[in-house]
Every structure is written in structure tokens, then in C-alpha cells.
Amino acid sequence: MRRTTAIFSAMLALAATPMPAAPQSPQPAPPDVVKKGEYLARAGDCVACHTAPEGRVFAGGRAMPTPFGTLYTSNITPDEETGIGRWSSDDFYKTMHHGRFPDGGLLYPAMPFGSYTKVTREDSDAIFAYLKAIAPVHQPDRPHELDFPYNNRSLILGWRTLYFNEGEFKPDPGQSEEWNRGAYLVEGLGHCGMCHTPINALGGSSESEAFKGGLIPMQDWYAPSLTSNKEAGLGDWSIEEISDLLQKGISTRGAVYGPMAEVVYNSLQYMTDEDIRAMAVYLKSIAQDEPAPPRPSVRTEEASLLISLGKTVYDKECASCHGFEGEGKPPHYPPLAGNQSIQMESAVNGIRMVLNGGYPPATIKNPMPHGMPPFAVSLSDDEVAAVVSYIRTAWGNRGTPVSAAEANKLRSAPLQ
Amino acid sequence: MFARGVVLTGFLFLLGASAGSGQEGKSYPADMAERVQACTPCHGVQGKGTTDPYFPRLAGKPAGYLFNQLEAFKSGRRKYPPMNYLLAFLTDDYLRQFADYFADQRPTLPEKSPTEVSQAVLDHGHALVTQGDLDRAIPACASCHGGSLTGQSPGIPGLLGLRPSYISAQLGGWRYGTRTAKAPDCMQLVAGRLTEDDVRAVAAYLADQPQPSDPAPSPAGSYALPFACGSQPEGGK
């Protein structure tokens, strides 16, 4: 019902929308509003997508590869011709809340308006005030390169019917103010669901699947479930451990890596301790279910060979940092024993960590992170599979062995 | 905006600090070797290089050169996905510490492999490295990289201790525009004038050189460069 209403109101909006008006109030917004807007723009991680590599900040042009073709992000600086200089705060709210341009045109859902719709009008206005206060950059948007039939924007209407639930965040009166603040940030500006909710073949995600994890299309990283304590569910983590992971990028339980490192680097490290704590409280509360234990996908005789080779590789290459018993040297070298990230049903992330290594992001609270070497050069597919199988099954870990073929496949995973 | 501001401020601060402190007072912590362990499988302990033919030695190259490369990998201007990936979320402050650490290392050169080319090719390499080729407007490598080929601070790298395939690959990268540096991109100009045979000869000759008596790069401005170079802004005459 809600969805149908949303579609109708969206269509009405399409019919009634005037062309963007010239800005009504030329006076700049008060500095405290601009400052708040800057903070909220950080919380929304706008910069990550709206800035191209080596490009001007917020001038757009970053390529966003999707299974349907490549989208290029738009210029959101206040340039009058190529940016949002002629937009009003109503226009801005319309893109955030309804997923529509000022002229009524539909946004591709690569822009997370499905999450941003939860943002309050007041917060949207503050972000807009901030974007109006930054330096304009004259840079025309680059046209999208989408494959037929996805280059037909009217298809977005169908997508919206299925997957878009418009509406601001509604606090749960049965929960604390802190919990509600966390939920607002996680579900709204944080748009965590863009990765942590599984995406189907139509590029959609449904509410019943919220935060249940999934492989991120085009990136070959697995975004773990936030609701399952067998994955990245944080039910048995302390608030401090969760906060550290989000804000510092490292914790005594594990470190962020892959796409999550970018989120911490660009966004979460700048959040206040209070907001980080609120997000931690909310994230801890949604981690509940305990799925069935995973089944081995590799034949047992192959598995036992792999695991014995794996121990040899591990003791030689990994134990100096992660410990012979997988105990790690937290927080800089995460423990592997009992580490959820390693035992997940999908072994993609563990294999990729071994192949590609990585540094946690340099953050205000951890400016000089320790890194893990990439082993793609020095280990064979068999050795990678063996060592990943070993860490997934040693020390009481309850993951499953992986095959050399799986390791080989991920050698060509994109490193962006 | 704020993020870049912080990074820039930190960067300027470090520039100021290192300009004042000269050689004394390390800009990196005592456990830096541990923090750069991620570099060792490809670049060797202390950045001394490995037997792998593709990955370069880092030890003793000028800090400015190393920082320029780290920054270029981070921003994606220099493309090598494993490096782009490793550095993506590190700050310029921290990358400068990486650079300073490797610049300070003085391990011996890795053992060189027996050359696979003829004496005639080595002679051709020797001529290009030490004299260049005036007719083709190719300056001698030594005219920028130094008579002892150990580079000049802050931005010109030493050329010793590298494998021929690495040198060939980099010269090839410049010729085809896949490796670029700050304008004016002097290496792109020079590499564009080289033939395949020149590249092979230069790479083989450089890789065949012995350990220099003093592996340190020459101080900044200790000799004039033959032309302007974006990586060494004050060096051209």
C-alpha cells in the first residue's frame, strides 16, 4: 500500500514540477547551519561518489560501474550552469527524499535515495546550505554509458515500484533516543544497506532482507550480514569494540578492509563519539539470528590435504603477526581465531585479504595503521586456498575449506 | 573538503619540519620497519629489492621521489592496481614517513644476475647512460641521475639495484603514456625518443653496474639539470 501511494505521489510530483527556480534567498545560510551540513554530508559520505580520482571535490565525474553499464556521478558544487547553483532547498530535498531531479526526472538508484529518503527536512536543508557554501566548480556532467535497455530512464519507475519506500525516518518510541539516533544514521545518511543488504538481479533490495549481507556487484567483495552473529553481526561485541571499528578502523576484534575502509576513511572517522556510539548501540541490537552452520563445499580428502599444507604456509608467512594460535596482536594485527569475518559462508573476503593484503584506513584516532602484505605474488593458488582453508577451520573456527579454483578466480577481482 | 584540508595542513607541516631538520631527527617512528611490512614481499626487507625481476628496489632513493610515487599511486595517476589499492586510504603525512624511511635505508645492492645481452649492447647502453645521443636530443641518464647514478635529492631517483625488466617496463610505460609525472614530464620526453633497442641496452647496462662506493643521492642542487623537470622543480637551468 505504501509503495503504491509513493508511486502515485511521485507521478503527481512529475506532473506538477516546475523548472528549477532561481535561488530565492541569496543570503548565505548561518555558519552553524553550514557547519552542521558539512558534518551531515560527511555522515552521508557524499564525497566518496561525487568526487572523481584526482578530480575537484564534489564536482562529480566518478565512474560507477554497475551490472547495467557505467554511471557518472554529478557535479554537486554550487556552479550555476553545471552544478546545483540554481537549485532551491526544495529541489535538493526532492532529490534526497523522492529520488527526483528538480525537473521531475528520475534518479538512477545508484544514488542512495532509498536511504536518504529517511533524512529529515532540516538535515537535508543543512546539507544543501553547506553545498551552497563551497566553491563552485564549472564541470559539465559526463553522460552515463548504460546498456540497452537500462538506458531508458522510465524503467526506473518499475524499479521504484518494487523497491523504493519513500518516507522520513520514524523513531521507535519503544527504543532509547540513542538507539533511534543510531538507526537514523545507519538507515539514512549512512546508507549502510546499499552494500549490506543483498541486491538481486534487478539491482534492487527488499526490506525483509535488510542488512542480511551479500556480494557487492562489480567489486567482488562480500558485504557481510549485519544481522547475523555468524557474519558481521555485532551482537556479542562490546559497544567500545564496535565504536572503535567504525571510527578508528581497527578494534581488538578485527579491522575494516576493502570497501568498508573507504567508508571509514571518508566518513565515519569524522563522526562524533556520541553519534558513533549511537550507531554502535543500534548495530548491536539488530544482530540476532543464528543461521545453520555452513556445509563444506570441498571434498574431505582434498580438504585435509589443503589444511595440512595451510598450516605450513600459515606458520611461515602469517604467524609472526597473527600468532601461532591465531591470537593476533590486537588492535594492529587482528586475531583470526574466533574472527567472524573469516568464518563466514562466503570465503571471498578472506581469500582477497591474502591475495591483496591491505592497510586499514589512516584515521584521526589511528593515523599510522599497520598493514598486511599482499601474497598474490608469492603464493600459488594451492597455497592461498590452503592457508585460507586452514585459518577458516583451525583453533575452533567453524568456516569451510576453499578450493584453489576459488582462489584463482579472485586474482582478477577489481582492485578499486 | 575538511579531509583534504587536514591532509594538506599535515603535509605542509611535515615539509616545514623536514626542511628545518635536515638529516637529524627521523620523521618516522622507531617501529617503521614493522609498519611497512606490507611492502616487503615485493620490495624486500628495507626495500632492498628481491630476486623478482619486476619489483624495484626502494632503499636509498631520494625521499621526494619516493613520496611522489606513493602519492601518484594513491591518487591513481601512476597505475598499478595492487599499489593503488594498498595506499588508497593512507594520508600524505603517513606516506611521507614511508618515503623517509626507505630513503634512509642503506642495504647493499642485491646480487645482480649475469647479463643476457652482448657486449655490443652493453656498449650502446654505456654510451646512452654516460653521453646520451646529441643527434637525437637524448640527454645522458647521468646528466640528471648523477655521475654515480645514485640520483639527486629530493626528486630524482638512483638507477642502480634495479632489474633490467623493471627498467624496460618503466621506460616503456613512459613511452606509451601509462606512466606519467608532474609537468614538465621530462622522462616522458626522453623516453619518447628511445627505440626498443635503446631501452634494452640502457636497461641491461644499468642492471650490470656494481655497487657504488657512496650509495647516497647527491644533495639537492649539487649539479644543474640539462632541462626543466616537474619532479625537481628547482633543478633545471
XYZ file of C-alpha atoms in Angstrom:
653
model
C 0.000 0.000 0.000
C 2.673 2.472 0.996
C 4.547 1.747 -2.167
C 1.526 2.376 -4.353
C 0.917 5.674 -2.600
C 4.540 6.608 -3.103
C 4.349 5.923 -6.804
C 1.196 7.983 -7.185
C 2.628 10.892 -5.299
C 5.812 10.611 -7.324
C 3.809 10.727 -10.541
C 1.860 13.725 -9.286
C 5.154 15.354 -8.481
C 6.264 14.665 -12.037
C 3.198 16.399 -13.410
C 3.372 19.385 -11.117
C 7.100 20.112 -11.009
C 8.130 23.494 -12.361
C 11.562 24.120 -13.824
C 14.173 24.918 -11.199
C 13.679 28.433 -9.978
C 16.499 30.859 -9.422
C 17.673 30.759 -5.811
C 15.168 32.622 -3.728
C 17.437 33.800 -0.947
C 20.883 34.940 -1.988
C 21.931 35.410 1.638
C 24.256 32.664 2.800
C 22.994 30.322 5.491
C 24.202 30.930 9.070
C 27.651 29.447 9.734
C 26.352 26.957 12.286
C 23.919 25.531 9.722
C 26.692 25.263 7.130
C 28.891 23.535 9.689
C 26.136 21.114 10.581
C 25.588 20.486 6.880
C 29.264 19.711 6.393
C 29.099 17.188 9.200
C 25.977 15.571 7.770
C 27.470 15.478 4.267
C 30.315 13.509 5.861
C 27.836 11.190 7.524
C 26.294 10.634 4.089
C 29.754 10.097 2.530
C 28.741 12.304 -0.419
C 32.383 12.967 -1.254
C 33.179 9.320 -1.993
C 30.949 9.175 -5.062
C 30.738 12.834 -6.087
C 34.496 13.269 -6.458
C 36.498 11.663 -9.273
C 40.029 10.347 -8.696
C 42.284 13.412 -8.836
C 39.141 15.476 -9.537
C 37.792 18.558 -7.783
C 35.892 17.838 -4.582
C 32.131 17.365 -5.175
C 32.479 18.138 -8.903
C 31.321 14.620 -9.799
C 32.523 12.604 -12.774
C 33.408 9.473 -10.841
C 32.644 6.355 -12.852
C 30.291 3.988 -11.056
C 30.425 0.626 -12.804
C 27.158 -1.296 -12.443
C 25.963 -4.554 -13.979
C 23.862 -2.371 -16.294
C 26.601 -0.065 -17.569
C 28.653 2.807 -16.224
C 27.103 5.774 -14.443
C 28.979 9.010 -13.883
C 28.238 10.967 -10.747
C 27.035 14.536 -10.961
C 28.536 17.871 -10.029
C 27.052 18.960 -6.702
C 29.060 22.150 -6.296
C 27.041 25.398 -6.497
C 28.046 26.182 -10.079
C 25.016 27.778 -11.737
C 25.370 26.027 -15.093
C 26.871 22.647 -14.332
C 26.212 22.155 -10.631
C 23.354 22.804 -8.246
C 23.787 26.595 -8.116
C 20.278 27.251 -9.345
C 18.608 24.709 -7.124
C 16.434 25.649 -4.159
C 16.369 23.759 -0.897
C 13.064 22.268 -2.117
C 14.817 20.947 -5.204
C 17.546 19.419 -3.075
C 15.070 17.809 -0.704
C 13.238 16.387 -3.694
C 16.352 14.522 -4.869
C 17.123 13.281 -1.379
C 13.583 12.382 -0.440
C 11.839 11.452 -3.690
C 14.818 10.491 -5.883
C 13.860 13.070 -8.491
C 15.660 15.917 -10.173
C 14.151 19.410 -9.945
C 12.568 18.887 -13.381
C 10.898 15.706 -12.139
C 13.362 13.389 -13.898
C 14.141 10.123 -12.131
C 17.486 9.477 -10.457
C 19.182 6.158 -11.002
C 19.160 4.269 -7.727
C 22.956 4.257 -7.609
C 22.248 7.460 -5.717
C 21.098 6.013 -2.409
C 17.832 7.931 -2.233
C 16.231 4.754 -0.915
C 18.222 5.503 2.272
C 18.382 9.297 2.025
C 14.575 9.440 1.907
C 14.781 8.864 5.667
C 16.720 12.109 6.182
C 14.729 14.895 7.856
C 13.911 18.082 6.003
C 16.001 20.036 8.489
C 19.075 17.885 7.874
C 18.551 17.988 4.111
C 18.405 21.783 4.264
C 21.626 21.909 6.284
C 23.463 19.712 3.771
C 22.149 21.925 0.984
C 23.323 25.061 2.815
C 26.783 23.510 3.091
C 26.939 22.543 -0.575
C 25.878 26.083 -1.500
C 28.727 27.446 0.617
C 31.548 25.515 -1.042
C 33.464 26.806 -4.063
C 31.631 26.291 -7.364
C 33.372 24.165 -9.990
C 32.383 24.555 -13.617
C 32.405 20.984 -14.862
C 29.595 19.583 -17.028
C 28.311 16.166 -16.042
C 29.528 13.281 -18.144
C 26.705 11.315 -19.822
C 26.024 7.832 -18.471
C 27.041 4.838 -20.560
C 24.270 2.357 -19.946
C 23.489 -0.747 -21.938
C 20.131 -1.194 -23.645
C 17.511 -1.414 -22.204
C 18.782 0.171 -18.985
C 19.437 3.483 -20.737
C 15.695 4.064 -20.656
C 15.064 6.063 -17.516
C 11.363 5.191 -17.448
C 12.416 1.716 -16.338
C 13.354 3.310 -13.047
C 9.628 3.711 -12.399
C 9.310 -0.062 -12.324
C 12.317 -0.363 -10.052
C 10.843 2.243 -7.731
C 7.523 0.398 -7.605
C 9.292 -2.718 -6.417
C 11.995 -1.373 -4.172
C 11.538 2.263 -3.164
C 9.832 3.097 0.105
C 9.637 6.812 0.425
C 9.437 8.430 3.820
C 11.398 10.078 6.592
C 12.732 8.034 9.487
C 10.112 7.267 12.110
C 11.612 6.921 15.578
C 10.648 3.807 17.500
C 9.093 5.088 20.758
C 9.929 1.766 22.416
C 13.655 2.401 21.993
C 16.056 4.893 23.551
C 16.883 8.224 21.998
C 20.401 6.937 21.407
C 19.160 3.846 19.594
C 16.908 5.968 17.401
C 19.744 8.336 16.556
C 21.873 5.328 15.573
C 19.070 3.837 13.483
C 18.545 7.191 11.749
C 22.224 7.415 10.833
C 22.661 3.770 9.799
C 19.459 3.524 7.760
C 19.518 7.092 6.434
C 22.622 9.099 5.665
C 24.966 6.180 6.372
C 23.166 4.198 3.615
C 24.764 1.038 5.024
C 22.076 -1.039 3.327
C 23.461 -0.134 -0.099
C 26.118 -2.784 0.488
C 24.945 -4.766 3.487
C 21.513 -5.645 2.084
C 21.580 -8.255 -0.673
C 20.971 -6.978 -4.200
C 19.037 -9.053 -6.707
C 19.347 -9.283 -10.484
C 17.268 -6.145 -10.925
C 19.588 -4.108 -8.748
C 17.004 -3.968 -6.021
C 16.919 -4.899 -2.402
C 13.890 -5.607 -0.284
C 13.098 -4.535 3.228
C 12.677 -8.092 4.529
C 16.286 -8.732 3.534
C 17.598 -5.595 5.241
C 21.229 -5.812 6.396
C 21.458 -9.535 5.601
C 24.629 -9.145 3.572
C 25.564 -10.039 0.023
C 28.231 -9.935 -2.657
C 28.711 -6.346 -3.830
C 28.181 -6.318 -7.614
C 31.214 -5.333 -9.695
C 33.522 -5.247 -6.698
C 33.839 -8.903 -5.722
C 33.779 -8.116 -2.049
C 31.271 -9.751 0.244
C 29.401 -7.272 2.437
C 28.664 -9.370 5.490
C 25.320 -9.568 7.150
C 24.869 -7.103 9.975
C 22.024 -9.125 11.423
C 23.824 -12.449 11.701
C 26.263 -13.003 14.512
C 27.903 -15.608 12.303
C 28.910 -12.827 9.939
C 29.469 -9.188 10.822
C 26.593 -9.180 13.293
C 27.896 -7.308 16.288
C 25.626 -8.870 18.907
C 28.454 -10.183 21.052
C 30.784 -7.225 20.544
C 31.042 -4.529 23.193
C 29.894 -1.013 22.323
C 33.504 0.110 22.589
C 34.695 -2.540 20.132
C 32.027 -1.596 17.612
C 32.759 2.103 18.029
C 36.485 1.534 17.514
C 35.883 -0.453 14.351
C 33.667 2.263 12.896
C 35.673 5.293 13.948
C 39.311 4.138 14.154
C 39.090 1.423 11.511
C 40.629 -1.071 13.936
C 39.458 -2.785 17.091
C 40.544 -5.647 19.292
C 38.163 -7.902 17.332
C 39.059 -7.012 13.770
C 39.859 -4.255 11.296
C 37.941 -2.806 8.350
C 39.154 -3.585 4.847
C 38.002 -3.380 1.243
C 35.095 -1.017 0.563
C 34.469 -0.532 4.285
C 37.937 1.031 4.620
C 36.780 3.746 2.234
C 33.661 4.387 4.301
C 35.702 4.808 7.480
C 38.310 6.938 5.714
C 35.871 9.334 4.058
C 33.006 9.337 6.507
C 32.894 7.521 9.832
C 36.210 8.735 11.289
C 34.781 12.275 11.332
C 31.613 11.402 13.238
C 31.339 12.492 16.862
C 31.913 9.969 19.620
C 28.215 10.280 20.525
C 26.986 9.511 17.003
C 29.410 6.619 16.627
C 28.204 5.224 19.926
C 24.578 5.597 18.836
C 25.305 3.672 15.641
C 27.078 1.010 17.686
C 24.083 0.669 20.002
C 21.745 0.266 17.039
C 24.022 -2.157 15.160
C 24.456 -4.308 18.256
C 20.685 -4.509 18.646
C 19.917 -5.723 15.114
C 22.328 -8.662 15.275
C 20.263 -11.568 16.426
C 19.713 -14.534 14.192
C 21.889 -17.615 14.217
C 21.814 -19.312 10.819
C 22.530 -23.013 10.298
C 26.233 -23.887 10.276
C 27.716 -23.814 6.755
C 28.341 -27.056 4.889
C 31.749 -27.872 3.398
C 31.955 -27.281 -0.347
C 35.244 -29.130 -0.859
C 35.614 -32.920 -0.653
C 37.033 -34.068 2.654
C 40.205 -35.784 1.422
C 41.114 -32.663 -0.576
C 40.258 -30.569 2.462
C 42.588 -32.412 4.814
C 45.478 -32.119 2.351
C 44.759 -28.431 1.950
C 44.651 -27.861 5.668
C 47.952 -29.587 6.318
C 49.660 -27.507 3.601
C 47.809 -24.494 5.005
C 49.395 -24.888 8.422
C 52.851 -24.920 6.850
C 52.127 -21.741 4.905
C 50.491 -20.095 7.909
C 53.333 -20.804 10.318
C 55.838 -19.419 7.821
C 54.002 -16.364 6.452
C 51.273 -15.356 8.884
C 52.109 -16.440 12.425
C 54.654 -13.688 13.086
C 51.791 -11.166 13.196
C 48.624 -13.197 13.707
C 50.159 -15.663 16.195
C 50.622 -19.436 16.021
C 47.251 -19.885 17.693
C 45.552 -17.173 15.656
C 45.543 -14.903 18.680
C 46.817 -11.861 16.746
C 48.310 -8.779 18.345
C 45.246 -6.613 18.654
C 44.421 -3.988 17.685
C 47.013 -3.727 14.911
C 47.095 -7.385 13.914
C 43.592 -8.783 14.306
C 43.016 -12.154 15.933
C 41.985 -14.825 13.434
C 40.765 -17.344 15.996
C 37.083 -16.685 16.517
C 37.105 -13.862 13.958
C 33.656 -13.813 12.344
C 34.954 -12.236 9.158
C 36.978 -15.352 8.429
C 34.316 -17.938 9.186
C 31.536 -16.537 7.028
C 29.931 -18.822 4.489
C 31.416 -16.674 1.721
C 35.210 -17.020 1.759
C 35.653 -14.188 -0.739
C 36.970 -11.636 1.741
C 39.470 -13.973 3.389
C 40.883 -15.038 0.028
C 41.124 -11.435 -1.107
C 42.885 -10.345 2.072
C 45.538 -12.990 1.488
C 45.912 -12.096 -2.199
C 45.758 -8.309 -1.910
C 46.764 -7.552 1.672
C 45.808 -4.065 2.719
C 46.101 -1.224 5.178
C 43.232 -0.248 7.412
C 42.414 3.401 6.679
C 44.563 6.082 8.300
C 42.163 7.809 10.670
C 42.299 10.618 13.214
C 42.411 8.045 16.013
C 44.718 5.626 14.170
C 46.795 7.797 11.835
C 49.560 5.252 11.199
C 47.960 1.869 10.627
C 49.911 -1.352 10.314
C 49.360 -3.188 7.046
C 49.161 -6.699 5.704
C 51.332 -7.727 2.762
C 49.724 -8.917 -0.454
C 50.583 -12.551 -1.140
C 49.304 -12.739 -4.728
C 52.882 -12.724 -5.977
C 54.482 -15.157 -3.585
C 51.767 -17.788 -3.012
C 50.296 -20.180 -5.581
C 46.554 -20.791 -5.904
C 47.011 -24.025 -3.951
C 48.861 -22.234 -1.181
C 46.283 -19.440 -0.976
C 43.452 -21.959 -0.829
C 45.368 -23.980 1.749
C 46.130 -21.132 4.098
C 42.597 -19.739 3.866
C 41.197 -23.225 4.493
C 43.482 -23.523 7.492
C 42.515 -20.242 9.132
C 38.835 -20.944 8.450
C 38.999 -24.266 10.284
C 41.825 -24.037 12.859
C 41.530 -23.001 16.529
C 37.840 -23.886 16.706
C 36.919 -21.710 13.720
C 33.842 -23.066 12.003
C 34.327 -21.995 8.401
C 34.644 -24.342 5.456
C 37.656 -25.145 3.257
C 38.038 -23.332 -0.047
C 39.353 -24.620 -3.371
C 42.296 -23.451 -5.448
C 39.804 -22.580 -8.199
C 38.047 -20.123 -5.901
C 41.386 -18.530 -5.033
C 42.368 -18.329 -8.693
C 39.108 -16.659 -9.666
C 39.696 -13.813 -7.227
C 43.149 -12.991 -8.585
C 41.390 -10.955 -11.250
C 38.951 -9.238 -8.861
C 38.961 -5.477 -9.368
C 41.259 -3.559 -7.034
C 39.389 -0.306 -6.829
C 36.990 19.493 1.908
C 37.865 19.158 5.533
C 39.688 15.881 4.917
C 41.831 17.448 2.235
C 42.412 20.432 4.467
C 43.714 18.219 7.230
C 45.915 16.285 4.846
C 47.265 19.452 3.267
C 47.954 21.077 6.600
C 49.770 17.984 7.790
C 51.732 17.855 4.575
C 52.824 21.472 4.860
C 53.738 20.916 8.455
C 55.944 17.997 7.534
C 57.525 19.922 4.691
C 58.388 22.658 7.124
C 59.693 20.190 9.674
C 61.889 18.272 7.270
C 63.239 21.428 5.656
C 64.406 22.596 9.056
C 65.687 19.366 10.489
C 67.911 18.103 7.665
C 69.375 14.690 8.387
C 68.972 14.670 12.137
C 65.748 13.633 13.812
C 63.855 10.940 11.960
C 60.382 11.876 10.814
C 59.134 8.337 11.383
C 58.759 6.194 14.494
C 61.263 3.586 15.594
C 58.965 0.741 14.586
C 58.597 1.966 10.996
C 60.066 -1.251 9.604
C 57.116 -3.105 11.104
C 54.611 -0.645 9.670
C 55.909 -1.135 6.151
C 55.938 -4.924 6.294
C 53.219 -4.850 3.652
C 55.903 -3.648 1.220
C 58.426 -6.430 1.838
C 57.106 -9.355 -0.257
C 57.672 -7.311 -3.420
C 60.301 -4.748 -2.425
C 62.322 -6.778 0.063
C 63.356 -6.114 3.650
C 64.446 -2.458 3.995
C 63.261 -2.013 0.401
C 66.472 -3.631 -0.812
C 64.712 -5.420 -3.668
C 64.118 -9.125 -4.209
C 65.086 -11.647 -6.824
C 61.770 -10.973 -8.552
C 62.603 -9.203 -11.806
C 59.637 -6.852 -11.810
C 59.640 -5.031 -8.481
C 62.009 -2.153 -7.840
C 64.444 -1.545 -5.035
C 63.314 1.380 -2.894
C 66.217 1.693 -0.455
C 68.219 4.891 -0.668
C 66.133 6.571 -3.355
C 65.525 10.233 -2.509
C 62.555 10.770 -0.201
C 60.967 13.289 -2.546
C 60.995 10.811 -5.422
C 59.547 8.047 -3.249
C 56.848 10.344 -1.900
C 55.913 11.471 -5.421
C 55.462 7.838 -6.429
C 53.440 6.961 -3.340
C 51.206 9.967 -3.871
C 50.808 9.124 -7.574
C 49.838 5.536 -6.748
C 47.388 6.745 -4.121
C 45.668 9.161 -6.474
C 45.769 6.719 -9.377
C 47.969 8.869 -11.613
C 50.554 6.084 -11.622
C 48.656 2.908 -12.328
C 49.483 -0.404 -10.751
C 46.346 -1.809 -9.139
C 47.992 -3.624 -6.197
C 49.793 -0.404 -5.210
C 46.770 1.811 -5.898
C 44.771 -0.495 -3.639
C 47.271 -0.639 -0.775
C 47.697 3.124 -0.498
C 44.167 4.325 -1.216
C 43.247 5.210 2.360
C 46.543 6.397 3.793
C 47.292 10.072 4.386
C 50.032 12.083 2.728
C 51.595 12.553 6.184
C 51.973 8.845 6.594
C 53.161 8.266 3.028
C 55.880 10.848 3.594
C 57.041 8.779 6.559
C 57.129 5.701 4.335
C 59.252 7.671 1.871
C 61.618 8.985 4.532
C 62.083 5.515 5.956
C 63.014 3.885 2.658
C 65.196 6.852 1.677
C 67.256 6.306 4.839
C 67.913 2.604 4.227
C 71.354 1.586 3.009
C 71.334 -2.187 2.423
C 73.824 -3.472 -0.120
C 72.642 -3.841 -3.691
C 71.014 -7.183 -4.441
C 73.234 -9.613 -6.237
C 72.995 -8.887 -9.950
C 72.073 -11.581 -12.409
C 74.505 -12.356 -15.239
C 73.622 -10.152 -18.184
C 71.815 -11.782 -21.081
C 72.962 -9.316 -23.727
C 76.094 -8.978 -25.884
C 78.994 -6.651 -25.184
C 77.869 -4.516 -28.149
C 74.508 -3.937 -26.489
C 76.181 -3.096 -23.171
C 78.441 -0.630 -25.001
C 75.423 1.029 -26.587
C 73.819 1.251 -23.124
C 77.038 2.675 -21.686
C 77.091 5.384 -24.357
C 73.475 6.419 -23.766
C 73.833 6.393 -19.986
C 77.060 8.383 -19.854
C 76.927 10.559 -23.002
C 73.397 10.384 -24.412
C 72.890 10.930 -28.124
C 73.075 14.572 -29.139
C 71.834 13.911 -32.695
C 68.590 12.544 -31.310
C 68.405 15.068 -28.451
C 68.724 12.295 -25.878
C 70.494 13.540 -22.751
C 72.786 11.194 -20.853
C 70.982 9.425 -17.978
C 73.896 10.580 -15.838
C 73.182 14.248 -16.598
C 70.134 14.086 -14.300
C 70.580 10.863 -12.327
C 74.190 11.740 -11.426
C 77.629 10.568 -12.488
C 77.402 7.748 -9.961
C 73.723 7.119 -10.976
C 72.551 7.474 -7.382
C 70.125 10.309 -8.148
C 69.746 13.779 -6.691
C 67.587 14.830 -3.768
C 64.745 15.443 -3.496
C 63.106 14.110 -6.660
C 65.494 12.246 -8.966
C 65.868 8.525 -8.260
C 69.009 6.463 -8.341
C 69.039 3.849 -11.095
C 71.156 1.104 -9.524
C 69.985 -2.130 -7.993
C 67.082 -2.424 -10.437
C 66.447 -5.415 -12.685
C 66.521 -4.905 -16.462
C 62.896 -5.943 -16.879
C 61.767 -3.318 -14.371
C 63.761 -0.562 -16.103
C 62.440 -1.645 -19.524
C 58.886 -1.726 -18.234
C 59.134 1.791 -16.784
C 60.731 3.263 -19.907
C 58.035 1.509 -21.921
C 55.372 2.944 -19.608
C 56.667 6.433 -20.246
C 56.879 5.935 -23.990
C 53.277 4.765 -24.147
C 51.958 7.275 -21.665
C 50.904 4.803 -18.993
C 53.443 6.240 -16.564
C 53.449 9.996 -16.180
C 54.918 12.509 -13.757
C 54.402 16.146 -12.888
C 54.746 18.553 -15.825
C 57.093 19.185 -17.439
C 57.336 15.407 -17.601
C 60.984 15.153 -18.553
C 61.158 11.360 -18.510
C 58.281 11.162 -20.960
C 60.166 13.461 -23.346
C 63.351 11.445 -23.074
C 61.718 8.024 -23.234
C 59.741 9.082 -26.303
C 62.995 9.481 -28.200
C 64.286 5.999 -27.352
C 63.945 2.976 -29.616
C 63.267 -0.552 -28.387
C 66.967 -1.301 -28.819
C 67.937 1.769 -26.770
C 65.646 0.671 -23.951
C 67.062 -2.834 -23.960
C 70.617 -1.526 -23.938
C 70.093 1.050 -21.186
C 68.246 -1.459 -19.002
C 70.941 -4.110 -19.437
C 73.779 -1.665 -18.793
C 72.223 -0.150 -15.676
C 71.424 -3.553 -14.215
C 75.024 -4.641 -14.778
C 76.612 -1.843 -12.725
C 78.391 -2.617 -9.441
C 77.617 -1.182 -6.022
C 78.710 2.478 -5.929
C 81.170 3.491 -3.218
C 78.647 6.009 -1.870
C 75.042 4.940 -2.461
C 73.541 8.231 -1.201
C 71.818 10.526 -3.678
C 73.604 13.840 -4.369
C 72.327 16.792 -2.355
C 69.647 18.973 -3.917
C 71.085 21.436 -6.429
C 74.581 19.881 -6.402
C 74.577 19.901 -10.211
C 72.330 21.591 -12.768
C 69.915 19.552 -14.859
C 70.018 19.904 -18.646
C 66.333 20.844 -18.797
C 63.306 21.592 -16.638
C 61.722 18.707 -14.782
C 58.449 18.798 -12.844
C 59.717 16.312 -10.282
C 62.735 18.507 -9.469
C 61.259 21.987 -9.821
C 64.382 23.939 -8.843
C 66.848 21.756 -10.734
C 66.586 22.966 -14.352
C 68.855 25.559 -15.907
